CSV table of C-alpha atoms and ligand atoms in Angstrom, one decimal:
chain,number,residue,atom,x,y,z
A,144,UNK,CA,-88.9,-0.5,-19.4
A,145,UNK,CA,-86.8,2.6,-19.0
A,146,UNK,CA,-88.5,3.6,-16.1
A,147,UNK,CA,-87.7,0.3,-14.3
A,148,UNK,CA,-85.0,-0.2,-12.1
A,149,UNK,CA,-81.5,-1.9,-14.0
A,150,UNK,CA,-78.3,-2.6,-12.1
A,151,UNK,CA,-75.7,-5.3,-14.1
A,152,UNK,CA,-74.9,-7.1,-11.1
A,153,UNK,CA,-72.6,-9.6,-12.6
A,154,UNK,CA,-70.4,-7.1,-13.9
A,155,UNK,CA,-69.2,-6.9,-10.3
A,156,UNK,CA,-69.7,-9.9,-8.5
A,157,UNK,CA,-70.5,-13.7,-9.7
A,158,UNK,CA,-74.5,-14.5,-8.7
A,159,UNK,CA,-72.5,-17.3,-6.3
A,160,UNK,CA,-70.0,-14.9,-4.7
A,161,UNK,CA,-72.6,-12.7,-3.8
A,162,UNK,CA,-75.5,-15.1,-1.9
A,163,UNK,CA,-72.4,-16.0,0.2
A,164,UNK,CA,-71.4,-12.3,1.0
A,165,UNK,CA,-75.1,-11.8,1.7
A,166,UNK,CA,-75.5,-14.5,4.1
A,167,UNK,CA,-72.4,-14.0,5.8
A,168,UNK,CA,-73.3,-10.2,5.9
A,169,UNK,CA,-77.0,-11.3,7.2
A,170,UNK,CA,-76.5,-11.1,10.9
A,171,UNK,CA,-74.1,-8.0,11.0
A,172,UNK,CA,-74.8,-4.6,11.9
A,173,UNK,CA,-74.2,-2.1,9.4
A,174,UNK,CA,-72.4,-0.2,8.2
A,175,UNK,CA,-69.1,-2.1,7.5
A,176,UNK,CA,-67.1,-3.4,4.8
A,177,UNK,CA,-66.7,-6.9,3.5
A,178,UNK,CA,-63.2,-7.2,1.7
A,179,UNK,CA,-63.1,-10.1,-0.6
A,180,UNK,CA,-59.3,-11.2,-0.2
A,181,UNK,CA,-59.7,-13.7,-3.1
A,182,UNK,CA,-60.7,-10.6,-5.4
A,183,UNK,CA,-57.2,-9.2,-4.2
A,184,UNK,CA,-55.3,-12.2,-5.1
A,185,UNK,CA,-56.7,-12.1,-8.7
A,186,UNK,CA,-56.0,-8.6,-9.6
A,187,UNK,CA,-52.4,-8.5,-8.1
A,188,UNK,CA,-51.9,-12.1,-10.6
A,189,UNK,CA,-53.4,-10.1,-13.4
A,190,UNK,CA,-51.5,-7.0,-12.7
A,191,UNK,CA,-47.9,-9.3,-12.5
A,192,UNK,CA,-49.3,-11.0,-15.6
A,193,UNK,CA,-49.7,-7.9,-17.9
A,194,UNK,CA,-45.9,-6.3,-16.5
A,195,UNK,CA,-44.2,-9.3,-15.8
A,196,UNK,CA,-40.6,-7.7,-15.9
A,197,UNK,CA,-42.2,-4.9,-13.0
A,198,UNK,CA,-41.9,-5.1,-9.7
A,199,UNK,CA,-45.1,-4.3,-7.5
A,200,UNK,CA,-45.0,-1.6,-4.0
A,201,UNK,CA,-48.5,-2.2,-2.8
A,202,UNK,CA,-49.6,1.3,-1.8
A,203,UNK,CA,-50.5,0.5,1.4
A,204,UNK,CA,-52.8,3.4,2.3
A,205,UNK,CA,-55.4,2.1,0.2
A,206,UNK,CA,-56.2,-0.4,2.4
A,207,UNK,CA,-53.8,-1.4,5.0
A,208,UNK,CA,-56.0,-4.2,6.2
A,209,UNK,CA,-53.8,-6.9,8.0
A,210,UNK,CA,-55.1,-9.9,6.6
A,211,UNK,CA,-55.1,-7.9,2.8
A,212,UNK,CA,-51.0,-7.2,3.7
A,213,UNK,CA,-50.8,-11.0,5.0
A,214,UNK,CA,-51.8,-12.3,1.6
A,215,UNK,CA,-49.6,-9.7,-0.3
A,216,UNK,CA,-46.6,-10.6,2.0
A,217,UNK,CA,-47.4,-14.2,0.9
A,218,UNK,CA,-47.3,-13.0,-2.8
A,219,UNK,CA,-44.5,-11.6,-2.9
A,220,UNK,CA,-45.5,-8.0,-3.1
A,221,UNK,CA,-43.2,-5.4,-1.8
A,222,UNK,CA,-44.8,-2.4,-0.2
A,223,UNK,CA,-44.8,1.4,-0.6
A,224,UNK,CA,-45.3,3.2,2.9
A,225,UNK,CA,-46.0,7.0,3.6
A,226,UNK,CA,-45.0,7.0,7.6
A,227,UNK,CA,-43.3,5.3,10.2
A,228,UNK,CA,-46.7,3.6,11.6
A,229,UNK,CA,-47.3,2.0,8.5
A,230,UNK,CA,-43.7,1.2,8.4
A,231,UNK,CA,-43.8,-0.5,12.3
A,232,UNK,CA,-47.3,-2.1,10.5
A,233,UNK,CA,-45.4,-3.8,7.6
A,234,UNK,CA,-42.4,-5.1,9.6
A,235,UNK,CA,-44.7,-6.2,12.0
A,236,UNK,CA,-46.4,-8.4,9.6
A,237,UNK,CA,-43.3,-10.2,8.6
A,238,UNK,CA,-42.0,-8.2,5.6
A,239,UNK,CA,-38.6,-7.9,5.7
A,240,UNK,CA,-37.4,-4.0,4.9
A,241,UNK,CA,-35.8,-4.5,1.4
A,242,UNK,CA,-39.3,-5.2,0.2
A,243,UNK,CA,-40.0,-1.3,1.8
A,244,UNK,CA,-39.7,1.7,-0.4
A,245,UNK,CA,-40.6,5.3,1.8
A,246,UNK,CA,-42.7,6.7,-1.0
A,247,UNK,CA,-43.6,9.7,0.8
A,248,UNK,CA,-41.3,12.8,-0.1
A,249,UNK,CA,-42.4,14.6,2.7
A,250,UNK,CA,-40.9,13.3,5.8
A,251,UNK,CA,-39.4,14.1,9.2
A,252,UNK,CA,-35.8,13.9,9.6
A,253,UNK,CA,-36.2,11.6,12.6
A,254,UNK,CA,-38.7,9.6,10.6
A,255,UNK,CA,-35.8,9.2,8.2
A,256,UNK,CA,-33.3,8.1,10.7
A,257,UNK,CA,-35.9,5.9,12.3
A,258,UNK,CA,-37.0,4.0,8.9
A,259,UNK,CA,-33.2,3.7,8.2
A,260,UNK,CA,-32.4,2.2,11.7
A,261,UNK,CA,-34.7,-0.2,10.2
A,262,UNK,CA,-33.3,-1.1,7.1
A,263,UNK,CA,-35.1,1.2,4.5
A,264,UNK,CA,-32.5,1.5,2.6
A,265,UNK,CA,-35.0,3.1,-0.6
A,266,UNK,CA,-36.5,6.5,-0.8
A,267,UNK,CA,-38.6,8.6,-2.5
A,268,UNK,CA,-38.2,12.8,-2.9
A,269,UNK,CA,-38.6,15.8,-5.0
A,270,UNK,CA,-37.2,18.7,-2.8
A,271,UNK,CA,-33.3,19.5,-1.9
A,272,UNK,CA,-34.7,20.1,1.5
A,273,UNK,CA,-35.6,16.5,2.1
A,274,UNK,CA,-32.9,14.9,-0.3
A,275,UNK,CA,-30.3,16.6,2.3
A,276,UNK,CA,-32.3,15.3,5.3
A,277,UNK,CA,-32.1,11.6,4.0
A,278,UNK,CA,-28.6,12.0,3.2
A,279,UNK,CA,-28.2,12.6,7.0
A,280,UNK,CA,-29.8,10.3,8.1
A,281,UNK,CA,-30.2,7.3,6.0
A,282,UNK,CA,-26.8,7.8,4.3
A,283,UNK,CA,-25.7,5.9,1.1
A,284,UNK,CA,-29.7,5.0,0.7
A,285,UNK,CA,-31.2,4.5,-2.7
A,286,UNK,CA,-32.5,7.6,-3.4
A,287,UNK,CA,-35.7,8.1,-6.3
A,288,UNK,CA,-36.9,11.6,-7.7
A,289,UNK,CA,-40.5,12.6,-8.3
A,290,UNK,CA,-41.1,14.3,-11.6
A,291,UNK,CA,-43.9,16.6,-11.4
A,292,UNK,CA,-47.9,15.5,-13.8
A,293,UNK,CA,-51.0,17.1,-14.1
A,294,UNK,CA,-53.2,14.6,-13.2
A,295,UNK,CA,-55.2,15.3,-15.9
A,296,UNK,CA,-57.7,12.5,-17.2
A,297,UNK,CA,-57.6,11.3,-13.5
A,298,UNK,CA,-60.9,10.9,-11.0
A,299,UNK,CA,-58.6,11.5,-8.5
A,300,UNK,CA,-56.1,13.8,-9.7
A,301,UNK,CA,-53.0,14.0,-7.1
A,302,UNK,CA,-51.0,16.9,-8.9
A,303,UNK,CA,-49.6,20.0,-7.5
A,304,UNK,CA,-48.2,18.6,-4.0
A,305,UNK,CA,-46.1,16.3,-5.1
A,306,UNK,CA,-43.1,16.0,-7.6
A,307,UNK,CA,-41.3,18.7,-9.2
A,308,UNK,CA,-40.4,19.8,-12.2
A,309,UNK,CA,-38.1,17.9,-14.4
A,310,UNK,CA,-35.1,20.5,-14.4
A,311,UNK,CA,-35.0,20.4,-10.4
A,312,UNK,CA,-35.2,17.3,-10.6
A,313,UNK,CA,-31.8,16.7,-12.9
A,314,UNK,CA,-30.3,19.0,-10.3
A,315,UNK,CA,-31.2,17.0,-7.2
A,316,UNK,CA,-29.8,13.9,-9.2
A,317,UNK,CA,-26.4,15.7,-9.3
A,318,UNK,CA,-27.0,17.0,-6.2
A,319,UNK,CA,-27.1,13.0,-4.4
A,320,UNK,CA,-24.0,11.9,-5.2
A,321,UNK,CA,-22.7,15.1,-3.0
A,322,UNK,CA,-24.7,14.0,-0.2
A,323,UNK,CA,-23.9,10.6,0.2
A,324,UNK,CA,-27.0,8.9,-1.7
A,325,UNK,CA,-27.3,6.5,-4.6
A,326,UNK,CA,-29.3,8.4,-7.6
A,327,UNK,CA,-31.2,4.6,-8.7
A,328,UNK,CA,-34.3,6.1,-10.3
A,329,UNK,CA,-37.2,8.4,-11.2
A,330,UNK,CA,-41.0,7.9,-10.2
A,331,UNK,CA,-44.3,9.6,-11.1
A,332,UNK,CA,-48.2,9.4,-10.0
A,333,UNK,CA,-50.2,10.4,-13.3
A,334,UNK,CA,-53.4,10.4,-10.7
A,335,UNK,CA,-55.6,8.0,-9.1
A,336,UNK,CA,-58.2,5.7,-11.2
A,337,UNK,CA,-56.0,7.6,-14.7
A,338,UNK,CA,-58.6,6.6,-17.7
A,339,UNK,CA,-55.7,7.9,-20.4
A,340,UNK,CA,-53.5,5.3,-20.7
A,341,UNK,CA,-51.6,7.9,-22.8
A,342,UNK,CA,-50.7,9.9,-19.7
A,343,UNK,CA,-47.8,7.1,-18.8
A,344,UNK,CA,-46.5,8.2,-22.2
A,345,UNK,CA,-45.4,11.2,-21.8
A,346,UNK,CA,-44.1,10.4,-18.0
A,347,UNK,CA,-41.7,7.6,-19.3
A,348,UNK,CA,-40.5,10.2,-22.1
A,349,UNK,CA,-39.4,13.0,-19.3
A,350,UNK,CA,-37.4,9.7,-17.4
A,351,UNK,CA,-35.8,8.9,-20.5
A,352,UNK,CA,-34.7,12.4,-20.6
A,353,UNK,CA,-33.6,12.4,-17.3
A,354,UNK,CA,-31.5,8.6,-17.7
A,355,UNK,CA,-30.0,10.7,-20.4
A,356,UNK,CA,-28.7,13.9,-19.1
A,357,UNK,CA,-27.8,12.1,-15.7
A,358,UNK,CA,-25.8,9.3,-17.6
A,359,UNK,CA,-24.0,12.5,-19.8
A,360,UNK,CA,-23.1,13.2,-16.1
A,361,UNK,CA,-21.6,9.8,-15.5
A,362,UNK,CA,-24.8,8.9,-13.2
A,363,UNK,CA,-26.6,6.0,-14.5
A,364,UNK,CA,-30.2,5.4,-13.3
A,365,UNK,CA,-31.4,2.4,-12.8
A,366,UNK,CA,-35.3,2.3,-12.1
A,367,UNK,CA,-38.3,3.7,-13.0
A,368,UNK,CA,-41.4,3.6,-10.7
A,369,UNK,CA,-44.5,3.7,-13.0
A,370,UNK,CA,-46.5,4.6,-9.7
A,371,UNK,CA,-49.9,3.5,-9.5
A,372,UNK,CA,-53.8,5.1,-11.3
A,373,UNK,CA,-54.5,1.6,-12.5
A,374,UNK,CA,-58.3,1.6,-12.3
A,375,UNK,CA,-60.7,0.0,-10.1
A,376,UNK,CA,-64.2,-0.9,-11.6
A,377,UNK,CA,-66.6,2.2,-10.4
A,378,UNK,CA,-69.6,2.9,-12.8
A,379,UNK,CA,-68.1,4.6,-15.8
A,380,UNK,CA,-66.3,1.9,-17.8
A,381,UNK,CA,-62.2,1.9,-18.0
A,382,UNK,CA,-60.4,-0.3,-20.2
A,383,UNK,CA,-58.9,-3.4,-19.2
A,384,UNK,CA,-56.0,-4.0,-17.1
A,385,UNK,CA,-54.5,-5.4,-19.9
A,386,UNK,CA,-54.6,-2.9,-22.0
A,387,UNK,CA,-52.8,-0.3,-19.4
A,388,UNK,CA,-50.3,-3.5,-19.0
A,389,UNK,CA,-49.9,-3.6,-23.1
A,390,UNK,CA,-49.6,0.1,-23.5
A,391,UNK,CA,-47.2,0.9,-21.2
A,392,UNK,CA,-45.3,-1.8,-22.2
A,393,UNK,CA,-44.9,-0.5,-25.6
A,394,UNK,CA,-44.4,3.2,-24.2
A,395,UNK,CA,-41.2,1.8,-21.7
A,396,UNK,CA,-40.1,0.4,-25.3
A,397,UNK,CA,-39.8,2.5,-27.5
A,398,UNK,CA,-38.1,5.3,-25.5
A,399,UNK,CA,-35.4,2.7,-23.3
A,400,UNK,CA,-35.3,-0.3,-26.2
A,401,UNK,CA,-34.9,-3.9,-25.4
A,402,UNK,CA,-32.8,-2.9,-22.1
A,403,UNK,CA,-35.8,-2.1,-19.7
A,404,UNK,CA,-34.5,-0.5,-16.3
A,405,UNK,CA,-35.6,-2.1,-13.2
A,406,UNK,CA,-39.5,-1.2,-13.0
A,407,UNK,CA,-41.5,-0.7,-10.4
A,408,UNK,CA,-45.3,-0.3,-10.1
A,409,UNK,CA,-46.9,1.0,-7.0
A,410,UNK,CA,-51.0,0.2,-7.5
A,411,UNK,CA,-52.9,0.6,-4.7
A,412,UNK,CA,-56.6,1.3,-6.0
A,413,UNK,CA,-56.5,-1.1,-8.4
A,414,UNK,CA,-55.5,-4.3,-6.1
A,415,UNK,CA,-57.8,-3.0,-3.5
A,416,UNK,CA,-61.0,-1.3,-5.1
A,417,UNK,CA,-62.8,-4.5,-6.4
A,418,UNK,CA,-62.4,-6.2,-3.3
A,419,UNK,CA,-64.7,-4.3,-1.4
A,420,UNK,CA,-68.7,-4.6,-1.1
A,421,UNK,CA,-70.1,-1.8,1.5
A,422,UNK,CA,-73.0,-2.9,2.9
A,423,UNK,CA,-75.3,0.1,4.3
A,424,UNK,CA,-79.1,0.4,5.4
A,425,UNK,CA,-81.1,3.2,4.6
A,426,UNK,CA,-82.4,5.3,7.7
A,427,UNK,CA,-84.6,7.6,6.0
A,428,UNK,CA,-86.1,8.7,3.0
A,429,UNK,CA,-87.5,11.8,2.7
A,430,UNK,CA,-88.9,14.8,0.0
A,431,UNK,CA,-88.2,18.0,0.8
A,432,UNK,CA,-91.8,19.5,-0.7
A,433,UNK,CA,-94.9,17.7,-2.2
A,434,UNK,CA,-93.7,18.9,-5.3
A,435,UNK,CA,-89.8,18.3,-5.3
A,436,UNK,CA,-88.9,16.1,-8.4
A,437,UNK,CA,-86.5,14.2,-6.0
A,438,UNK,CA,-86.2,12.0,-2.6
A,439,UNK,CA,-83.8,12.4,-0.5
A,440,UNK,CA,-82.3,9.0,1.1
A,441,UNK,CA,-80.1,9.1,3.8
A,442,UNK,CA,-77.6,5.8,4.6
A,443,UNK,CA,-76.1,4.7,7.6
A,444,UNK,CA,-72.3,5.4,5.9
A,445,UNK,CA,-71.4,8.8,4.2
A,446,UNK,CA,-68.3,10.7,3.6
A,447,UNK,CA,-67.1,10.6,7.2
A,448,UNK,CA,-67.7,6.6,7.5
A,449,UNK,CA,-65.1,6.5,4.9
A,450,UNK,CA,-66.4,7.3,1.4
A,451,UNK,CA,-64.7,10.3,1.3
A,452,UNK,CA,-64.0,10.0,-2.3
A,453,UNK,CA,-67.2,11.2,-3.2
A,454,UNK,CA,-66.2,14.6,-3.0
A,455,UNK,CA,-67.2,16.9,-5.9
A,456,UNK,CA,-68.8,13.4,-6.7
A,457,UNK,CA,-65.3,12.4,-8.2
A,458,UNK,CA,-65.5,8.8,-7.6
A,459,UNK,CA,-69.2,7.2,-8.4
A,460,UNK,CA,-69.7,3.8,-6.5
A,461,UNK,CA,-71.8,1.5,-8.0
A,462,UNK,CA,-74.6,0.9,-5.4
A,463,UNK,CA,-77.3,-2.2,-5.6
A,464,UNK,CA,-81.1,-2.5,-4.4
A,465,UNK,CA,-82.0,-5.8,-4.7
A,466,UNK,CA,-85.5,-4.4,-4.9
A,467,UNK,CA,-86.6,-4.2,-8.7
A,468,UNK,CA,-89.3,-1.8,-10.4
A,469,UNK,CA,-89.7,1.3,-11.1
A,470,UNK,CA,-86.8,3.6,-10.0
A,471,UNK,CA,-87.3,7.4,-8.1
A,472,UNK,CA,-84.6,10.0,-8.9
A,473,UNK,CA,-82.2,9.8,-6.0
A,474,UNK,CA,-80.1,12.1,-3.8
A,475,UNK,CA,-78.0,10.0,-1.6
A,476,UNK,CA,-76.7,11.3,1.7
A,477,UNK,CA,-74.6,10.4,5.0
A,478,UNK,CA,-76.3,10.1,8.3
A,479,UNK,CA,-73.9,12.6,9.9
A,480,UNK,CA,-74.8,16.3,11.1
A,481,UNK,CA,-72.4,17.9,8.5
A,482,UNK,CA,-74.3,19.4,5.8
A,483,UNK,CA,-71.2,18.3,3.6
A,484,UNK,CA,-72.1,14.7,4.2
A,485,UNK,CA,-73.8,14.4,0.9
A,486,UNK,CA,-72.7,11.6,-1.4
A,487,UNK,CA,-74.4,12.4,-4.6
A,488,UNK,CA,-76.4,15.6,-5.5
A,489,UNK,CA,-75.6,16.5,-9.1
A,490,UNK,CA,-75.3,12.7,-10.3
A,491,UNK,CA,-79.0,11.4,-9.4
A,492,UNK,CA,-79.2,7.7,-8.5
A,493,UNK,CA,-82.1,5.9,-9.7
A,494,UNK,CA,-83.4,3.5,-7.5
A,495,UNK,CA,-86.3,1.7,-6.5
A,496,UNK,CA,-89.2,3.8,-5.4
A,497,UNK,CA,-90.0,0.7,-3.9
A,498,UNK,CA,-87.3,1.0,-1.4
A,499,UNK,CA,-88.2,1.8,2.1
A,500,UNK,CA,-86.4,2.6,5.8
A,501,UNK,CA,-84.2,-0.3,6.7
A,502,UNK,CA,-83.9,-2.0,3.6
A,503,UNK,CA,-80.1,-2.6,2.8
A,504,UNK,CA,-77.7,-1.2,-0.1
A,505,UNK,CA,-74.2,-2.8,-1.0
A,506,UNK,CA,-71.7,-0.7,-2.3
A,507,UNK,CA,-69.5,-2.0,-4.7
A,508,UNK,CA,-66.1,-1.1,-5.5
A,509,UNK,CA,-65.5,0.1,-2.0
A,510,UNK,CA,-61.9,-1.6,-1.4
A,511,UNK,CA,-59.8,1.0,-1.4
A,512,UNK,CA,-59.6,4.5,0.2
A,513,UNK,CA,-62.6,3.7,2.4
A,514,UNK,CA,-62.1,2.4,5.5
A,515,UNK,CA,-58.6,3.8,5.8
A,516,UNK,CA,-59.9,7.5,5.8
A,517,UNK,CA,-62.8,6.7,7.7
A,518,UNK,CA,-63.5,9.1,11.0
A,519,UNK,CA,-62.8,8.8,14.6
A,520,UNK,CA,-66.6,8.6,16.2
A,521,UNK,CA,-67.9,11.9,14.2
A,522,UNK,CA,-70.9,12.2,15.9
A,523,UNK,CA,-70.2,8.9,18.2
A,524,UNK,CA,-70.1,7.2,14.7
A,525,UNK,CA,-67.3,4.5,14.9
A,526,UNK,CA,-64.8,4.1,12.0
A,527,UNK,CA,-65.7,1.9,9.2
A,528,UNK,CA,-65.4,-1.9,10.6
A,529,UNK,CA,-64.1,-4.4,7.9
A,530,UNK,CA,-64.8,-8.0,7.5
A,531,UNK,CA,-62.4,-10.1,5.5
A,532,UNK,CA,-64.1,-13.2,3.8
A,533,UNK,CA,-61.3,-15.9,3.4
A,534,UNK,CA,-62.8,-19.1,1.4
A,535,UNK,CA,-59.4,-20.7,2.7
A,536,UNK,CA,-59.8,-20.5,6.2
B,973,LIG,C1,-51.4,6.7,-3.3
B,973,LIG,C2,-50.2,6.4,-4.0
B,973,LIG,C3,-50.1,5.3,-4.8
B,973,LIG,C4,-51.4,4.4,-5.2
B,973,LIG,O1,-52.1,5.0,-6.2
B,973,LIG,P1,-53.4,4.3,-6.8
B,973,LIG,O2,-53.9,5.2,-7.8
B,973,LIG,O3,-54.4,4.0,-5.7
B,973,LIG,O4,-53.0,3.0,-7.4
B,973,LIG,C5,-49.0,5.0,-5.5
B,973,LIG,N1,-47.8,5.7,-5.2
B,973,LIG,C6,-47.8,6.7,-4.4
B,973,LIG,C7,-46.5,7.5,-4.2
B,973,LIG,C8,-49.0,7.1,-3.8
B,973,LIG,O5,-49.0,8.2,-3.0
């Protein structure tokens, strides 16, 4: 039996939920992506359930679909942008711009002015340079300080660039006041899809340190931003959203007490990510020699058709055949003329030996970070297209 080809289906998508994503996929040309807003609705409820006293940024590069922002709007969700398009993009949409936090601490001083002419009135950094170009320009603005993590025990680690370490950080807090700003909190990113719960730990530790020696200051912080890493469902197991909700809880406890500052949560993958199903054809299967151990399959979507995240093979997608017996050692690759365009090399896919040219593959998991970093006509390939499937409608 070992030899034969096993895929827990149900672990991703109800038996139900899935004939109806297949017929409504049936007469579409792939590649493209079919975002299941329903899915989205549930894991924000279960997010709000497990941090009910946090307040939750949708990260909105993950996937700024309009329909998924519609239905977040409609929640109650306030957003965290990185520019002034997704900015024009949220506003657009209805949001109104308290519910806007400008995550990104690496902005243009007119980009500054221009979010503030808006109403942004909340801001992210982690560099004098850009604290003294919001006090500029978007004076007496909230303003919230990046602490510096290693994004160790993350799939998709986001250290180095951004933050800074936590004695800069104490400076730049002093350093607001000065310039016209509002110190209100400090944020951190312990790195996309985190599997250590224990990395919030030591993150809410260094911002109890920092409410302390600001508040010996006279400055009293108000907020910490818990940023996002909450996991999406790939194929190596994570524990349950829950847990990360339980955890954390007990972490924000036992360093700040029974008085909780304003918190803020900013997930992005995790609303996203389970949303998505990719659904691809093959376009050729090939061996390299008589004798090579392994196939070669080739798919209509790669790394430039938005699954960029499969660089180094960081994030694994869980990908389904509905073709069953026995399974052929697989190297899965793009359709692209980049020889990068490989999707999985090391990690070998087993799949049905059975399957042949033009027989379809769904992608799982593919909600988030797909068809947002998706290229502009690579080879005269179009970006991702989406498809939202809205029971409701
Ligand atoms: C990308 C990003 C997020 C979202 O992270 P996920 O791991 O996808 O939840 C949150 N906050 C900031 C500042 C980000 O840049």
């Amino acid at each position: 039996m070992e030899n034969q080809y096993q895929f827990d289906l149900e672990r991703y998508i109800t038996p139900e939920r899935f004939a109806r994503i297949k017929e409504f996929a049936a007469d579409k040309e792939t590649p493209f992506l079919v975002i299941d807003l329903e899915k989205i609705g549930q894991k924000y409820d279960e997010l709000i359930g497990t941090l009910p006293f946090a307040k939750i940024y949708y990260a909105v590069k993950a996937n700024p679909n309009e329909e998924v922002i519609r239905l977040l709007i409609e929640k109650g969700s306030s957003f965290d942008i990185a520019s002034v398009y997704e900015l024009d993009f949220i506003l657009s949409l209805g949001a109104s711009p308290d519910r806007i936090s400008y995550g990104n601490t690496i902005k243009k001083a007119k980009d500054i002015a221009y979010a503030y002419s808006k109403g942004v009135r909340l801001f992210a950094t982690d560099s004098e340079g850009d604290l003294e170009k919001i006090g500029k320009n978007a004076p007496g603005s909230k303003v919230f300080f990046r602490i510096l993590t290693d994004g160790s025990g993350a799939d998709w680690p986001l250290s180095r660039k951004f933050g800074a370490h936590p004695d800069t950080i104490y400076y730049l807090i002093l350093r607001a006041p000065e310039l016209g700003l509002k110190p209100y909190g400090i944020s951190f990113h312990v790195g996309s899809q985190q599997r250590d719960i224990g990395q919030w730990d030591h993150a809410i530790s260094t911002c109890k340190y920092l409410f302390d020696s600001a508040a010996k200051e006279g400055i009293q912080l108000q907020m910490v931003n818990l940023g996002g890493g909450f996991p999406a469902d790939y194929i190596s197991p994570t524990q349950k959203t829950s847990l990360y909700g339980s955890e954390i809880t007990r972490f924000l406890r036992e360093d700040f007490g029974d008085n909780l500052p304003e918190v803020i949560v900013e997930p992005g993958r995790s609303l996203a990510g389970d949303a998505g199903i990719l659904v691809t054809e093959i376009v050729l299967i090939s061996r390299k020699s008589e004798a090579n151990q392994y196939s070669w399959m080739y798919l209509d979507v790669g790394k430039f058709g938005g699954l960029i995240e499969t660089l180094d093979e960081s994030i694994k997608y869980p990908i389904y055949s509905e073709k069953t017996g026995p399974v052929q050692e697989t190297i899965l690759a793009g359709p692209t003329c980049d020889s990068m365009d490989i999707l999985y090399e090391n990690e070998k896919y087993k799949l049905p030996e059975s399957l042949v040219d033009g027989d379809r593959l769904y992608i799982f998991t593919t909600g988030a970070y797909t068809q947002s970093y998706s290229s502009i006509c690579f080879n005269g390939f179009p970006p991702l297209r989406a498809y939202v499937l809205d029971e409701e409608k």
